[in-house]
Structure formats: structure tokens, C-alpha cells
Short mmCIF file of C-alpha atoms in Angstrom, two decimals:
data_model
loop_
_atom_site.label_atom_id
_atom_site.label_comp_id
_atom_site.label_asym_id
_atom_site.label_seq_id
_atom_site.Cartn_x
_atom_site.Cartn_y
_atom_site.Cartn_z
CA MET A 1 12.65 37.52 -125.81
CA LEU A 2 12.98 35.07 -122.90
CA ARG A 3 9.76 33.61 -121.61
CA GLY A 4 9.10 34.40 -117.95
CA LEU A 5 9.13 31.46 -115.54
CA ARG A 6 6.10 31.40 -113.26
CA ILE A 7 7.07 32.11 -109.67
CA GLY A 8 3.75 32.02 -107.82
CA VAL A 9 3.41 34.41 -104.92
CA LEU A 10 6.91 35.78 -105.44
CA ALA A 11 5.83 37.35 -108.78
CA ILE A 12 4.07 40.20 -106.98
CA CYS A 13 7.40 41.57 -105.77
CA SER A 14 8.57 43.76 -108.64
CA SER A 15 11.30 45.54 -106.71
CA LEU A 16 13.43 45.12 -103.60
CA THR A 17 11.21 47.65 -101.85
CA ALA A 18 8.09 45.70 -102.69
CA TRP A 19 9.85 42.46 -101.82
CA SER A 20 10.51 43.57 -98.27
CA ALA A 21 6.77 43.75 -97.77
CA CYS A 22 6.04 40.27 -99.13
CA ALA A 23 9.06 38.56 -97.60
CA GLN A 24 6.94 37.63 -94.61
CA VAL A 25 4.58 35.60 -96.80
CA LEU A 26 7.25 33.64 -98.62
CA ASP A 27 5.57 30.51 -100.01
CA VAL A 28 7.49 27.33 -99.31
CA THR A 29 4.65 24.86 -99.77
CA PRO A 30 5.59 21.79 -101.84
CA LEU A 31 4.97 21.73 -105.57
CA PRO A 32 3.65 18.68 -107.46
CA GLU A 33 6.46 16.26 -108.17
CA ALA A 34 7.81 16.14 -111.71
CA THR A 35 7.42 12.96 -113.73
CA TRP A 36 10.70 11.09 -114.18
CA SER A 37 11.34 8.08 -116.40
CA GLU A 38 10.92 4.80 -114.58
CA PRO A 39 14.30 3.07 -114.19
CA GLY A 40 14.45 0.23 -116.68
CA SER A 41 11.80 1.72 -118.97
CA ILE A 42 12.48 2.24 -122.69
CA SER A 43 12.68 6.03 -122.32
CA TYR A 44 15.04 5.68 -119.37
CA LEU A 45 17.33 3.28 -121.24
CA GLN A 46 17.31 5.44 -124.39
CA ASN A 47 18.19 8.54 -122.40
CA GLU A 48 21.04 6.74 -120.67
CA HIS A 49 22.31 5.53 -124.06
CA ALA A 50 22.19 9.11 -125.40
CA LYS A 51 24.19 10.33 -122.38
CA SER A 52 26.84 7.69 -123.13
CA LEU A 53 26.99 8.78 -126.76
CA TYR A 54 27.33 12.43 -125.72
CA SER A 55 30.18 11.57 -123.34
CA ALA A 56 31.89 9.66 -126.16
CA GLY A 57 31.72 12.71 -128.43
CA GLU A 58 28.94 11.39 -130.66
CA TYR A 59 26.89 14.56 -130.20
CA ALA A 60 24.64 14.32 -133.26
CA GLU A 61 23.48 10.81 -132.38
CA ALA A 62 22.78 11.86 -128.76
CA LYS A 63 20.84 14.94 -129.89
CA THR A 64 18.71 12.88 -132.23
CA ILE A 65 17.67 10.53 -129.41
CA TRP A 66 16.92 13.41 -127.02
CA GLN A 67 14.84 15.24 -129.60
CA GLY A 68 12.81 12.10 -130.22
CA LEU A 69 12.17 11.61 -126.51
CA ALA A 70 11.42 15.31 -125.99
CA GLU A 71 8.54 15.09 -128.43
CA TYR A 72 6.87 12.72 -125.95
CA GLY A 73 7.48 15.10 -123.03
CA ASN A 74 10.46 13.29 -121.52
CA LEU A 75 11.80 15.87 -119.06
CA GLU A 76 15.28 14.38 -118.74
CA SER A 77 15.77 14.65 -122.50
CA ILE A 78 14.43 18.22 -122.59
CA ASN A 79 16.84 19.18 -119.83
CA ASN A 80 19.73 17.43 -121.63
CA LEU A 81 19.00 19.38 -124.82
CA GLY A 82 19.47 22.53 -122.76
CA VAL A 83 22.82 21.19 -121.56
CA TYR A 84 23.68 20.37 -125.19
CA TYR A 85 23.24 24.02 -126.25
CA ARG A 86 24.78 25.40 -123.00
CA GLU A 87 28.09 23.53 -123.26
CA GLY A 88 28.59 24.28 -126.93
CA LYS A 89 30.57 21.12 -127.68
CA ALA A 90 28.83 20.20 -130.92
CA VAL A 91 27.63 23.68 -131.86
CA PRO A 92 28.32 27.18 -130.51
CA ALA A 93 26.52 27.87 -127.25
CA ASP A 94 23.01 29.18 -127.83
CA TYR A 95 21.60 30.62 -124.61
CA GLU A 96 18.26 31.47 -126.17
CA LYS A 97 17.67 27.75 -126.80
CA VAL A 98 19.21 26.85 -123.44
CA VAL A 99 16.66 28.93 -121.55
CA ILE A 100 13.76 27.75 -123.72
CA TYR A 101 14.54 24.08 -123.05
CA TRP A 102 15.22 24.52 -119.33
CA GLN A 103 12.13 26.66 -118.83
CA GLN A 104 10.03 24.03 -120.59
CA ALA A 105 11.14 21.36 -118.10
CA ALA A 106 11.14 23.79 -115.15
CA GLU A 107 7.49 24.55 -115.72
CA LYS A 108 6.87 20.85 -114.95
CA ASN A 109 8.80 21.26 -111.65
CA PHE A 110 11.78 19.31 -112.98
CA THR A 111 14.41 20.16 -110.36
CA PRO A 112 17.59 19.76 -112.50
CA SER A 113 16.24 22.35 -114.96
CA LEU A 114 15.17 24.67 -112.13
CA MET A 115 18.64 24.48 -110.58
CA ASN A 116 20.29 24.96 -113.98
CA LEU A 117 18.18 28.05 -114.64
CA ALA A 118 18.85 29.48 -111.16
CA GLY A 119 22.58 29.06 -111.66
CA LEU A 120 22.37 30.70 -115.08
CA TYR A 121 20.48 33.70 -113.68
CA GLU A 122 22.97 33.99 -110.82
CA GLU A 123 26.04 33.91 -113.07
CA GLY A 124 24.57 35.81 -116.01
CA PHE A 125 25.15 34.97 -119.68
CA PRO A 126 25.85 36.93 -122.90
CA GLY A 127 23.42 39.78 -123.17
CA HIS A 128 21.95 39.09 -119.73
CA PRO A 129 23.82 40.27 -116.65
CA SER A 130 23.50 38.47 -113.34
CA ASP A 131 19.96 38.70 -111.96
CA LEU A 132 20.12 37.66 -108.30
CA ARG A 133 16.46 38.31 -107.67
CA LYS A 134 15.40 35.97 -110.47
CA ALA A 135 18.03 33.47 -109.32
CA PHE A 136 16.61 33.55 -105.78
CA GLU A 137 13.05 33.06 -106.98
CA THR A 138 14.09 30.08 -109.10
CA TYR A 139 16.05 28.51 -106.24
CA VAL A 140 12.90 28.82 -104.12
CA LEU A 141 10.89 27.01 -106.80
CA ALA A 142 13.52 24.28 -106.92
CA ALA A 143 13.29 23.99 -103.14
CA ARG A 144 9.52 23.73 -103.24
CA ALA A 145 9.87 21.06 -105.91
CA GLY A 146 12.04 19.04 -103.51
CA ASP A 147 15.65 20.04 -104.19
CA GLU A 148 17.55 20.29 -100.89
CA LYS A 149 20.45 22.20 -102.45
CA GLY A 150 18.03 24.74 -103.89
CA ALA A 151 16.47 25.28 -100.46
CA PHE A 152 19.88 25.70 -98.82
CA LYS A 153 21.06 28.08 -101.52
CA ALA A 154 17.90 30.21 -101.26
CA ALA A 155 18.18 30.31 -97.47
CA ASN A 156 21.74 31.62 -97.63
CA MET A 157 20.75 34.26 -100.18
CA VAL A 158 18.10 35.54 -97.74
CA PHE A 159 20.56 35.57 -94.84
CA ARG A 160 23.09 37.50 -96.95
CA GLY A 161 20.52 39.75 -98.57
CA GLU A 162 21.35 38.64 -102.12
CA GLY A 163 18.48 39.27 -104.52
CA VAL A 164 16.19 39.82 -101.56
CA VAL A 165 16.11 41.98 -98.46
CA ALA A 166 17.83 40.12 -95.61
CA ASN A 167 15.20 38.52 -93.45
CA PHE A 168 15.89 35.95 -90.73
CA ALA A 169 12.36 34.56 -90.59
CA ASP A 170 12.23 33.68 -94.29
CA GLY A 171 15.83 32.48 -94.28
CA HIS A 172 15.11 30.19 -91.35
CA ARG A 173 11.94 28.96 -93.06
CA LEU A 174 13.95 27.98 -96.14
CA LEU A 175 16.71 26.52 -94.00
CA THR A 176 14.15 24.36 -92.21
CA LEU A 177 12.90 23.19 -95.59
CA ALA A 178 16.45 22.32 -96.63
CA ALA A 179 16.87 20.33 -93.42
CA ASP A 180 13.56 18.56 -93.96
CA LEU A 181 14.81 17.60 -97.42
CA GLY A 182 17.95 16.10 -95.86
CA ASN A 183 20.68 18.68 -96.47
CA PRO A 184 23.53 18.05 -93.96
CA ALA A 185 24.81 21.63 -94.22
CA ALA A 186 21.33 22.84 -93.28
CA PHE A 187 21.45 20.64 -90.18
CA MET A 188 24.70 22.29 -89.17
CA MET A 189 23.42 25.81 -89.76
CA MET A 190 20.17 25.12 -87.89
CA GLY A 191 22.23 23.85 -84.97
CA LYS A 192 24.49 26.89 -84.96
CA TYR A 193 21.58 29.34 -85.00
CA ASP A 194 19.96 27.47 -82.10
CA GLU A 195 23.25 27.34 -80.19
CA LEU A 196 23.86 31.08 -80.59
CA GLY A 197 20.30 31.99 -79.69
CA PHE A 198 19.35 33.50 -83.04
CA ASN A 199 16.35 31.20 -83.25
CA PRO A 200 13.94 32.19 -80.45
CA ASP A 201 12.47 28.69 -80.44
CA GLY A 202 15.85 26.93 -80.22
CA ASP A 203 18.24 26.11 -77.41
CA ILE A 204 21.19 23.88 -76.56
CA LEU A 205 19.05 20.75 -76.75
CA SER A 206 17.70 21.51 -80.21
CA ALA A 207 21.19 22.53 -81.36
CA ARG A 208 22.49 19.16 -80.23
CA ASP A 209 19.69 17.40 -82.09
CA TRP A 210 20.63 19.19 -85.32
CA TYR A 211 24.33 18.46 -84.90
CA GLU A 212 23.59 14.80 -84.25
CA LYS A 213 21.57 14.63 -87.47
CA ALA A 214 24.40 16.29 -89.36
CA GLN A 215 26.84 13.78 -87.89
CA TYR A 216 24.60 10.91 -88.93
CA MET A 217 24.58 12.35 -92.46
CA GLY A 218 28.37 12.42 -92.43
CA HIS A 219 29.04 16.15 -92.11
CA PRO A 220 32.76 16.53 -91.26
CA MET A 221 32.27 19.37 -88.75
CA ALA A 222 29.42 17.84 -86.77
CA ALA A 223 31.50 15.91 -84.23
CA ASP A 224 33.51 19.00 -83.25
CA ALA A 225 30.33 21.07 -82.96
CA LEU A 226 28.82 18.49 -80.64
CA ALA A 227 31.94 18.33 -78.49
CA ALA A 228 31.99 22.12 -78.12
CA LEU A 229 28.41 22.36 -76.85
CA PRO A 230 27.96 22.95 -73.11
CA LYS A 231 26.52 19.89 -71.40
CA PRO A 232 23.03 20.35 -69.89
CA ASP A 233 22.76 19.32 -66.24
CA ILE A 234 19.99 18.69 -63.72
CA ASN A 235 19.38 22.44 -63.36
CA TYR A 236 18.60 22.55 -67.06
CA VAL A 237 16.01 19.84 -66.48
CA TYR A 238 14.36 21.94 -63.78
CA GLY A 239 14.32 24.91 -66.15
CA LEU A 240 12.56 22.85 -68.80
CA MET A 241 10.02 21.72 -66.23
CA GLN A 242 9.30 25.32 -65.25
CA GLN A 243 8.74 26.12 -68.92
CA LYS A 244 6.31 23.16 -69.08
CA ARG A 245 8.47 21.55 -71.75
CA HIS A 246 7.76 18.16 -70.22
CA SER A 247 8.79 16.02 -73.16
CA ASP A 248 12.23 17.68 -73.33
CA ALA A 249 12.60 17.57 -69.55
CA ARG A 250 11.81 13.86 -69.44
CA ARG A 251 14.18 13.10 -72.32
CA LEU A 252 17.09 14.99 -70.73
CA ALA A 253 16.40 13.51 -67.30
CA ALA A 254 16.46 10.00 -68.78
CA GLU A 255 19.75 10.78 -70.51
CA LEU A 256 21.36 12.08 -67.31
CA CYS A 257 20.00 9.09 -65.40
CA ARG A 258 21.32 6.61 -67.95
CA ASN A 259 24.70 8.19 -68.73
CA ASP A 260 25.63 10.00 -65.51
CA LEU A 261 23.68 7.95 -62.94
CA ASP A 262 22.26 11.22 -61.62
CA ALA A 263 19.83 10.10 -58.91
CA GLN A 264 17.76 13.28 -59.03
CA ALA A 265 17.43 12.89 -62.79
CA CYS A 266 16.35 9.26 -62.32
CA ASN A 267 13.71 10.42 -59.86
CA ILE A 268 12.38 13.02 -62.30
CA GLN A 269 12.33 10.54 -65.17
CA GLY A 270 10.56 8.01 -62.97
CA GLN A 271 7.89 10.50 -61.93
CA TYR A 272 7.28 11.47 -65.54
CA ASP A 273 7.02 7.83 -66.62
CA LEU A 274 4.75 7.04 -63.69
CA SER A 275 2.45 10.04 -63.98
CA GLY A 276 2.60 11.13 -67.59
CA ALA A 277 2.44 14.75 -68.74
CA SER A 278 1.89 16.73 -71.90
CA GLY A 279 3.81 14.84 -74.58
CA VAL A 280 4.90 12.12 -72.12
CA TYR A 281 3.17 8.75 -71.99
CA ARG A 282 3.14 6.47 -69.00
CA ASP A 283 5.68 3.66 -68.91
CA TYR A 284 5.49 1.80 -65.61
CA LEU A 285 8.42 -0.51 -66.28
CA SER A 286 10.70 2.38 -67.17
CA ALA A 287 9.41 4.30 -64.16
CA ALA A 288 10.17 1.38 -61.85
CA HIS A 289 13.74 1.03 -63.15
CA ALA A 290 14.51 4.73 -62.72
CA LEU A 291 12.81 5.05 -59.34
CA ASP A 292 14.49 1.90 -58.03
CA TYR A 293 17.88 3.55 -58.48
CA ALA A 294 16.64 6.85 -57.01
CA CYS A 295 15.27 4.90 -54.04
CA ALA A 296 18.65 3.20 -53.50
CA MET A 297 20.21 6.68 -53.51
CA LYS A 298 17.66 7.76 -50.87
CA ILE A 299 15.89 10.40 -52.94
CA ALA A 300 12.76 11.53 -51.08
CA ASP A 301 9.50 9.78 -52.06
CA SER A 302 11.22 7.73 -54.77
CA CYS A 303 10.72 4.45 -52.90
CA LEU A 304 7.01 5.07 -52.50
CA ASN A 305 6.71 6.08 -56.15
CA TYR A 306 8.58 2.92 -57.09
CA ALA A 307 5.92 0.93 -55.25
CA HIS A 308 3.20 2.86 -57.08
CA ALA A 309 4.84 2.08 -60.43
CA VAL A 310 4.97 -1.64 -59.68
CA ALA A 311 1.42 -1.67 -58.29
CA GLU A 312 -0.05 0.04 -61.35
CA GLY A 313 2.23 -1.64 -63.85
CA ALA A 314 1.39 -5.09 -62.54
CA GLN A 315 -2.12 -4.71 -63.91
CA TYR A 316 -0.97 -3.87 -67.46
CA GLY A 317 2.04 -6.16 -67.75
CA PRO A 318 2.25 -8.66 -64.89
CA GLY A 319 4.96 -10.62 -66.64
CA LYS A 320 7.28 -7.62 -66.70
CA PHE A 321 7.85 -7.62 -62.95
CA SER A 322 9.39 -10.30 -60.76
CA THR A 323 8.50 -11.53 -57.29
CA ALA A 324 11.52 -9.58 -56.06
CA ASP A 325 9.98 -6.42 -57.54
CA TYR A 326 6.70 -7.13 -55.78
CA ARG A 327 8.51 -7.80 -52.50
CA LYS A 328 10.50 -4.57 -52.80
CA ALA A 329 7.35 -2.58 -53.57
CA GLU A 330 5.53 -4.15 -50.62
CA GLN A 331 8.43 -3.24 -48.34
CA ALA A 332 8.38 0.35 -49.59
CA TYR A 333 4.68 0.55 -48.80
CA ALA A 334 5.32 -0.94 -45.35
CA ARG A 335 8.00 1.66 -44.55
CA ALA A 336 5.73 4.51 -45.64
CA CYS A 337 2.93 3.09 -43.51
CA ASN A 338 5.13 2.58 -40.43
CA GLU A 339 7.28 5.69 -40.62
CA GLN A 340 4.96 8.25 -42.21
CA GLN A 341 1.57 6.94 -41.14
CA ASP A 342 0.61 6.84 -44.83
CA TYR A 343 -2.56 4.75 -44.62
CA THR A 344 -2.82 4.46 -48.39
CA ALA A 345 0.56 2.78 -48.30
CA CYS A 346 -0.80 0.46 -45.59
CA ALA A 347 -3.45 -0.61 -48.12
CA GLY A 348 -0.65 -1.25 -50.60
CA VAL A 349 0.87 -3.82 -48.25
CA ILE A 350 -2.49 -5.58 -48.12
CA TYR A 351 -2.83 -5.44 -51.88
CA PHE A 352 0.49 -7.17 -52.55
CA ASN A 353 -0.17 -9.87 -49.95
CA TYR A 354 -3.77 -10.56 -50.92
CA TYR A 355 -3.30 -11.84 -54.47
CA SER A 356 -1.55 -15.10 -55.22
CA ALA A 357 -0.15 -13.71 -58.50
CA PHE A 358 2.39 -11.66 -56.56
CA GLY A 359 3.75 -14.71 -54.73
CA LEU A 360 3.84 -13.04 -51.28
CA ASN A 361 0.56 -14.03 -49.51
CA ASP A 362 1.56 -13.16 -45.96
CA ARG A 363 -1.72 -13.43 -44.02
CA GLN A 364 -0.21 -11.94 -40.90
CA LYS A 365 0.72 -8.74 -42.72
CA ILE A 366 -2.87 -8.34 -43.86
CA MET A 367 -3.92 -8.67 -40.23
CA ASP A 368 -1.20 -6.23 -39.08
CA TYR A 369 -1.76 -3.50 -41.66
CA GLY A 370 -5.51 -3.96 -42.13
CA PRO A 371 -6.60 -2.01 -39.02
CA ARG A 372 -4.56 1.04 -39.98
CA ALA A 373 -5.60 1.02 -43.64
CA CYS A 374 -9.25 0.36 -42.83
CA MET A 375 -9.91 1.99 -39.44
CA ASN A 376 -7.46 4.89 -39.67
CA GLY A 377 -7.42 5.41 -43.41
CA GLY A 378 -10.97 4.41 -44.29
CA ASN A 379 -9.68 2.48 -47.28
CA ASP A 380 -12.62 0.41 -48.53
CA PHE A 381 -10.45 -2.16 -50.29
CA ALA A 382 -8.53 -2.80 -47.08
CA CYS A 383 -11.78 -3.03 -45.14
CA ASP A 384 -13.26 -5.56 -47.55
CA VAL A 385 -10.14 -7.74 -47.37
CA TRP A 386 -9.28 -7.40 -43.68
CA MET A 387 -12.71 -7.36 -42.01
CA PRO A 388 -13.86 -10.86 -43.08
CA MET A 389 -10.52 -12.23 -41.93
CA PHE A 390 -10.79 -10.34 -38.63
CA ASN A 391 -14.37 -11.51 -38.03
CA ALA A 392 -13.34 -15.07 -38.79
CA ASN A 393 -10.61 -14.80 -36.15
CA VAL A 394 -13.05 -13.34 -33.62
CA ALA A 395 -15.55 -16.08 -34.25
CA GLU A 396 -12.89 -18.73 -33.93
CA THR A 397 -11.38 -17.23 -30.78
CA TYR A 398 -14.51 -16.19 -28.85
CA GLY A 399 -17.43 -17.92 -30.55
CA ARG A 400 -16.37 -21.56 -30.13
CA ASN A 401 -15.37 -21.87 -26.46
CA PRO A 402 -15.21 -25.41 -25.11
CA GLY A 403 -18.55 -26.32 -23.63
CA GLY A 404 -20.50 -23.93 -25.86
CA SER A 405 -20.35 -20.89 -23.55
CA SER A 406 -23.06 -18.46 -24.62
CA SER A 407 -21.23 -15.47 -23.15
CA GLY A 408 -18.25 -15.98 -25.47
CA SER A 409 -20.53 -16.14 -28.47
CA ARG A 410 -22.28 -12.94 -27.44
CA PHE A 411 -18.93 -11.16 -27.01
CA GLY A 412 -17.80 -12.24 -30.45
CA ASN A 413 -21.04 -11.12 -32.07
CA PHE A 414 -20.96 -7.80 -30.20
CA LEU A 415 -17.38 -7.02 -31.28
CA GLY A 416 -17.99 -8.07 -34.86
CA ASN A 417 -21.24 -6.10 -35.12
CA THR A 418 -19.70 -3.00 -33.57
CA LEU A 419 -16.74 -2.99 -35.94
CA GLY A 420 -19.08 -3.76 -38.79
CA THR A 421 -21.14 -0.68 -37.98
CA ILE A 422 -18.03 1.52 -37.92
CA VAL A 423 -16.70 0.09 -41.15
CA ALA A 424 -20.08 0.46 -42.84
CA GLY A 425 -19.80 4.21 -42.40
CA LEU A 426 -16.23 4.27 -43.70
CA ALA A 427 -17.12 2.18 -46.74
CA ALA A 428 -20.36 3.96 -47.64
CA GLY A 429 -18.65 6.14 -50.20
CA ALA A 430 -17.02 3.12 -51.79
CA GLN A 431 -20.39 1.36 -52.07
CA ALA A 432 -21.85 4.37 -53.85
CA TYR A 433 -18.87 4.43 -56.18
CA ASN A 434 -19.16 0.74 -56.97
CA ASN A 435 -22.87 1.07 -57.69
CA ASN A 436 -21.98 3.51 -60.46
CA SER A 437 -18.81 2.02 -61.92
CA ALA A 438 -19.52 -0.54 -64.63
CA GLY A 439 -21.13 -3.05 -62.30
CA TYR A 440 -18.18 -3.57 -59.97
CA SER A 441 -19.22 -4.62 -56.48
CA SER A 442 -17.61 -4.22 -53.08
CA THR A 443 -18.77 -7.73 -52.16
CA TYR A 444 -16.10 -10.34 -52.84
CA SER A 445 -16.77 -14.03 -53.09
CA THR A 446 -13.13 -14.92 -52.48
CA SER A 447 -12.13 -12.90 -49.41
CA SER A 448 -10.71 -16.03 -47.82
CA SER A 449 -8.34 -15.93 -44.89
CA SER A 450 -5.59 -17.46 -46.98
CA GLY A 451 -5.85 -14.74 -49.59
CA SER A 452 -4.76 -17.11 -52.31
CA SER A 453 -7.87 -18.19 -54.16
CA SER A 454 -9.03 -15.06 -56.02
CA SER A 455 -10.17 -15.57 -59.59
CA SER A 456 -8.83 -13.38 -62.40
CA SER A 457 -12.15 -11.55 -62.82
CA SER A 458 -12.39 -10.87 -59.10
CA ASN A 459 -8.76 -9.74 -59.10
CA MET A 460 -9.59 -7.14 -61.75
CA ARG A 461 -12.64 -6.01 -59.81
CA ASP A 462 -10.66 -5.78 -56.57
CA PHE A 463 -7.85 -3.95 -58.31
CA ASN A 464 -10.25 -1.35 -59.67
CA GLN A 465 -11.67 -0.74 -56.24
CA TYR A 466 -8.19 -0.58 -54.78
CA MET A 467 -7.11 1.90 -57.43
CA ASN A 468 -10.18 4.02 -56.78
CA SER A 469 -9.35 4.03 -53.10
CA VAL A 470 -5.80 5.14 -53.79
CA ARG A 471 -6.56 7.22 -56.85
CA SER A 472 -3.72 9.60 -55.94
CA ILE A 473 -1.35 6.89 -57.12
CA GLY A 474 0.16 8.02 -60.35
CA THR A 475 -0.09 11.72 -59.53
CA ALA A 476 3.04 12.12 -57.46
CA TYR A 477 4.20 14.59 -60.10
CA SER A 478 2.20 17.77 -60.49
CA ALA A 479 1.06 16.98 -64.05
CA PRO A 480 -2.70 16.50 -64.39
CA CYS A 481 -4.14 13.06 -64.83
CA PRO A 482 -4.61 12.06 -68.47
CA PRO A 483 -8.35 11.82 -69.18
CA THR A 484 -7.87 8.34 -70.65
CA ASN A 485 -6.67 6.91 -67.32
CA SER A 486 -9.73 5.72 -65.44
CA TYR A 487 -7.72 5.06 -62.27
CA CYS A 488 -6.31 8.57 -61.94
CA ARG A 489 -8.93 11.13 -61.03
#
């Protein structure tokens, strides 16, 4: 009587009718790994020597070594004893002993013995006709023990309904396991099911991913399968965006931008990299590169988003951008300010010209764009930078007339105080914000007219206030702000 091999959850299915009910709970969780001989160990070297003796026809000597090792639980030797009695070279084949030896090793999750047993059950042997159900169950155990061929074989048996009621869900589950274990044929089959739409979670993109993996593994049909796939275009990107598959949409957009120089795709990639989304992390340098090209191709809002990418990215990696980048971003802000009356963009011009690190420092531009950003836009950063410079000009122009005219001094004080009163109202919200934001203050010790003497700590403080004032930066795309980004609210 053959001993029954344990099959876990599959053992409850005593007939094909019962199996159809439990097919949906097919267990493919990994089994504990079998213990193999360490390469170079005494048991490993002895087993290899016995295999050489067996190949040379010295069967008795090989058997003696394997039996000695088997007594110590060496699974390779136990499996080889099963091969010894299966091939019948030294003695007539003895399938009772074959199964006993292979089952002994299989119960320790030794994959060669599991695969040998599965093949024996599938083919049948004297006195035991083919048993496809038992073969399937044993292939599943081999798969769970880590054998990629066992997983692929079991998957195909499910798809064909051999030894089990045909069931796509379980077949696909086993096929996925085979792919995870590195079976190139499984990669190809996964790709084909995704391409044909059999897998509800697959599509052309996932099919391409599977075919590329198969090609990397050297499958001979992978290249032709890839070439035959329809090529996704920008409309496919929009479809992915509508499905909120942002990671896939960003990846395909970047590919179309890089390979096809598709300006719309570059714009989408840039917005994703600038704003972030579910599964997409911000990358300001990548965003700037993509949006720069989209801007050159005159894609709407791409130039302004390019400026945003440089403005935000300069804080995290100032060495990654050049003075030319800063100049281009400042010019984009200036165009948006002049042509669209975007007062936040006006503040951007001030920002790039206020700090010496950007290498621009055009005082006149601060004076030109300050009134619009501060008076029209109520931007507190712009007010804090421009107003001291404006008041200094007023004092110099009207407060120091030759001869010490008191009327000129009164005019200067009146104008400065009046503007100060107006600005105080515009900046009140910013003061309240700064009083509750980690000790940052709206009072700057380095708001000099030259704009070139800010310290690094004051730069950071000014930048934070600027970013709070223009907190829409980084949300040009409709994705919500990541909670970890303190500048995007």
C-alpha cells in the first residue's frame, strides 16, 4: 500500500465535484524550504562522488554511499535512491520502493522528489494508472516549495481542466506564482492573457511588462510578441489618468516624452513630477526637464509650471540648477505677470532677483514687479521685500531736499505711512501665519536695497514665507497635496 502524501487544503477535495467548490481557496502560500547539502560539505562531496559512480556503471558502490547518507536524512541521497529503483539499471525497477523514497523526501518539501512523484502520478506506473488529480496536487506542492516548473505545470493543468475543474482564477494564481519564481514561459503566458483581455486587471501596458521580462530571461518568442503589441499613445495616457492610475500614466507619459518627443506627454510627466500623486513622488529636476521642452513647444501653462519646478527644486537641490535655469524661470514668471496679470508670478520675479544664490539680483525688477505682487496681489513676501526698498527710495528722493525743506520730509513721511497702513492690512494674514509657524517671522534683518546680503537662515525663512504665500505652487495638476509637503496646502 502506497503511503499518502500530505496535500494540505487540497486533501478535502475527494472528487472533481467537491474540487470545484474548493478551487476558489487553492492554497499557494510558500512551504518551508527543504534542507540541501552545503556545497563543499562532506555530504555534498560524497553525494557527487556517488553520482559519478552511478554514471560510470558502478551501481552497487553508488547505492552504498547513498544509503549511508540517507540514514542521516540527506534528502539528495534519498531522492537518488528513488531514481536508482526507478531506472532499473542495477536491479529491476521497483516502484513500491521508488514511491517510498520519493515520498520520504517530498514530505520534507524537497522539490526534485515532489516533481518526480508528480510526473510518476501523471504518467502512471505498473499497477497504478495515471492519476491526474494526484499529479496536480503534487505539482502544486512543488510550486509552493519553490519549483517554478511545478507552478507552471499546475497552472496549465487548471487552464486545461486536467485533474481539476478548469478555473481561470486558480490557474492565473498559479501562473503568477510561476512568474514570481522566474519561469520565462509564465511571463509569456501572463503577457498573452493581459494582451487578450482575459485578465481583468491586465492591459497592454502590463502585457508589455511581462513580455519584456520574458525577453530578459531569453524566451525566444518574446521579441516578436513585443513587436506585435499596439503602441500606447497620448490618448492612452489620458485614459490612465481618468482611471486614477497615476503611476502608470506618469510612466507612459515619460516614455512618450523621452522616445517620441511628445510635447503633451512631456507636459503631463512634468506636472506629475512637480505635483506628485498616488504612487508618484515629486522630482523637481525631472519636472523641470520635461516642462522645459513642453514650454518650448508652447504647451499651455508649461512655462509657468517650469518656473514653479525650478523655484521649489532650488530649495532642495540648489546645485542641480544653473543660473540659466533661474533666468529662464524668472522670465516665465515675468511673462505670466505681464500677460496674464498673475500676481503670484509677479512675486516669483521678486523671489529670483532677491537672493544672491540665484545670480540675478536685478534691483529694478524688484521695484517694477513689487507693486503688482504686493499692492494688487497682497503677497506678503513681496511686500516685505519691496516696501523697505520703496520707502528707502521715497526717503532719499523727498526726505533729503537741498536746504532741509520740511515740506519734502512731510510728503515722504505721509506717502510712506499711507502705503504702510495699506500694506499692514494686506500682510495681516501673513503675520498671523508666521506667529504660528515654527517661529518664522515676517521681519527681515537683511531686506537691503541691493538684495544680495541675505544669510542662509534668513533665506530659508524667507523662502518658507514665500512658499506659504504662493502655496498653490506644486498643485498645477489636480492631484491632492501630499500631507508630508509643508509648502503645499
